[in-house]
């Protein structure tokens, strides 16, 4: 047997005897490299042969050394790429041998003459060295290598969620734009690479530039890519047919404009492959409304487009950073769609590693912007600790605990969570928390003209999250047996809530901030005084009616809007909001042909013009957080906080929206839960599936008479018709 342990400073492909080892891409991934560097492990027994074997690696700059971040700095982690390997060989006689990289290796320039995450890759076939990773003495211009010093104590084995080529997407059509440019359409906005097959002669060039959308006239639109060149280029060295794709970059695209191609391009010349962290699919929803089915598709593909080793904000422009706010907003939805536990667990290590000594959490993780404040207005005003963004340090571990039932993540992240709560406490004034730069209700439509910052005051949104995260932390402290901390932080939570209520509600029970988001967070985070709850709900409905039933919320309010309504007796209003089809709404994007989630409600305006090109991603999953409501409420697949990980579930689908059926499933750690409800006149037929070793509370929404109970003992409790059920499949008619 033989096993290879490999990693790099930069990106690498590892070869044995001329063949790439494994099907991982973009290895070793993106981490806070000097604190946390991953290595990959491969069983290479069958890659070896009797006699002499050859090993080699191809390197790229990647996130480590290439141009990255808001400041467009180069060499953010170091100025030299490097490769490391340790191979252990076990022989039949019981002995073992270790082979490692070292000064006896040799190096040469590769045919990849340019490679950057934002700008793409250029391959010059004339620089190929035949047999470079298969022959004992290959030709070419080789030179001695240098050893790069590194602290090996930061090395950790990668446990899962490696980046892979996942979906194969053949080109749908090739067409000519009104401006005369030749464009390939793959029919789906995605993240990945294009594989090209073509016949050419020496000096011929294949050059494609990837992009997301066409403009109102059907021409190539590149402005929203900002400075990203997103170009892939291959230069032929001899007359031959080649199959080629970039190695150390990726693009966010639906289209590619052909800048150069030998001969007449045909669809069969181009196949796209998505790239994202490999995760087991965990959920699905179909229903009678095809627009909602497309919405589900869109936020699933938003996940596919942005879960590339870290949860990025967008995959196409010169950014692609691990924005903590986007990750926090979407994490519950992601856990319904995929088994995201290994992916998030890996990233949370870097959340903790990149916290400031005081406990502040950077806006982006890995914090590639650390120490760089020039060249970007955001970083000059405050590079860390924004409410809703930094709270990912607490909300994400809580979500993983709820969805997977594993206390280990709470123990591992405990110090990080506590440090963040203490940071907010230290910088609060009489329990009102605000600090330097705050994004607030980012890109809300109630912002002032030309501003990204919504109308809800930062004092309110910050203090709301201060309370919410502190309350969650107190719960988690109790879960893992830290009773003293639980008691201390429960007391802190009560102080914050009282201050919030005294500050942001007037004597008549009205919120001082008359915005949708102020009402939403007050209701969803449990910050509304009970005597004022109905008034707050009515206030939210009034503000909704003022906008003709439309939302004007941003990153803070949008994820919880439908929850704030449905939890407070307004299921109809929640469905009405979800099902709006005109701007601004989720389904407006769908009707405009979106195949992923947009960054802005009006990224593409009704007249076909674009939102400002400086920040207009068409693959920005944050607003896809509505998926959580569709799974938890529309489908009724809910975990029980007292028995997390779906050991005990609450199956409580809410009927409405004019839907005639909803069919959903979620694969928990115990197995598949399923809920299907369908309407027949004034009757509901509900079918639920509960896996072995679990149980569920089955609740019937709006039940007047149970006609068939399938052996379940339904009774009314607290106004709800419900029954406990063990594992099995049940059909209930009411």
Coordinates of N, CA and C in Angstrom, one line a residue, residues 59-62 66-67 74 110-124 127 227-234 244 246-249 251:
X59 N 1.9 24.0 -10.1 CA 1.5 25.0 -9.1 C 0.9 26.2 -9.8
X60 N 0.0 26.9 -9.0 CA -0.6 28.1 -9.4 C -0.7 29.1 -8.2
X61 N -0.8 30.4 -8.5 CA -0.7 31.4 -7.4 C -2.0 31.3 -6.5
X62 N -3.1 31.2 -7.1 CA -4.4 31.0 -6.4 C -4.6 32.1 -5.4
X66 N -1.9 35.2 -5.5 CA -2.4 36.0 -6.6 C -3.1 37.3 -6.1
X67 N -3.6 38.1 -7.0 CA -4.3 39.3 -6.7 C -5.6 38.9 -6.2
X74 N -1.5 41.9 -4.0 CA -0.8 40.6 -4.4 C 0.0 40.1 -3.3
X110 N 6.0 26.0 -16.1 CA 5.0 25.2 -16.7 C 4.4 25.9 -17.9
X111 N 3.6 25.2 -18.7 CA 2.9 25.9 -19.9 C 1.8 26.9 -19.4
X112 N 1.4 26.8 -18.2 CA 0.5 27.8 -17.7 C 1.3 29.1 -17.4
X113 N 1.2 30.0 -18.3 CA 2.1 31.2 -18.3 C 1.4 32.3 -17.5
X114 N 0.1 32.2 -17.2 CA -0.6 33.2 -16.4 C -1.8 32.5 -15.8
X115 N -2.0 32.7 -14.5 CA -3.2 32.2 -13.8 C -3.5 33.0 -12.6
X116 N -4.8 33.5 -12.6 CA -5.3 34.3 -11.5 C -6.7 34.0 -11.2
X117 N -7.1 34.0 -10.0 CA -8.5 33.8 -9.6 C -9.5 34.7 -10.4
X118 N -9.2 36.0 -10.4 CA -10.1 36.9 -11.0 C -10.0 37.0 -12.6
X119 N -8.8 36.8 -13.0 CA -8.5 37.2 -14.4 C -8.5 36.0 -15.4
X120 N -8.4 34.8 -14.9 CA -8.4 33.6 -15.8 C -7.0 33.0 -16.0
X121 N -6.8 32.3 -17.1 CA -5.6 31.5 -17.3 C -5.2 31.5 -18.7
X122 N -3.9 31.4 -19.0 CA -3.3 31.3 -20.3 C -2.4 30.1 -20.4
X123 N -2.6 29.3 -21.4 CA -1.8 28.1 -21.5 C -1.1 28.1 -22.9
X124 N 0.3 28.0 -22.8 CA 1.1 28.0 -24.1 C 1.6 26.6 -24.3
X127 N 5.3 25.4 -24.5 CA 6.2 25.2 -23.3 C 6.0 23.9 -22.6
X227 N -13.1 44.8 -12.5 CA -11.8 44.6 -13.1 C -11.5 43.2 -13.5
X228 N -12.3 42.3 -13.1 CA -12.0 40.8 -13.4 C -12.0 40.6 -14.9
X229 N -11.0 40.0 -15.4 CA -10.8 39.8 -16.9 C -11.5 38.5 -17.3
X230 N -11.7 37.5 -16.4 CA -12.4 36.2 -16.6 C -12.1 35.6 -18.0
X231 N -10.9 35.5 -18.4 CA -10.5 35.1 -19.7 C -9.7 33.8 -19.7
X232 N -10.0 32.9 -20.6 CA -9.3 31.7 -20.7 C -8.7 31.6 -22.1
X233 N -7.4 31.2 -22.2 CA -6.7 31.3 -23.5 C -5.8 30.1 -23.7
X234 N -5.8 29.5 -24.8 CA -4.9 28.4 -25.2 C -4.2 28.7 -26.5
X244 N -8.9 20.9 -23.6 CA -8.2 21.7 -22.6 C -9.2 22.5 -21.7
X246 N -8.9 25.3 -18.0 CA -8.0 25.9 -17.0 C -7.8 25.0 -15.8
X247 N -6.8 25.2 -15.0 CA -6.4 24.4 -13.9 C -6.6 25.1 -12.5
X248 N -6.2 26.4 -12.5 CA -6.1 27.1 -11.2 C -6.9 28.3 -11.1
X249 N -8.0 28.4 -11.8 CA -9.0 29.5 -11.7 C -10.4 29.0 -11.9
X251 N -14.6 30.6 -13.0 CA -15.4 31.7 -13.5 C -16.8 31.6 -13.0

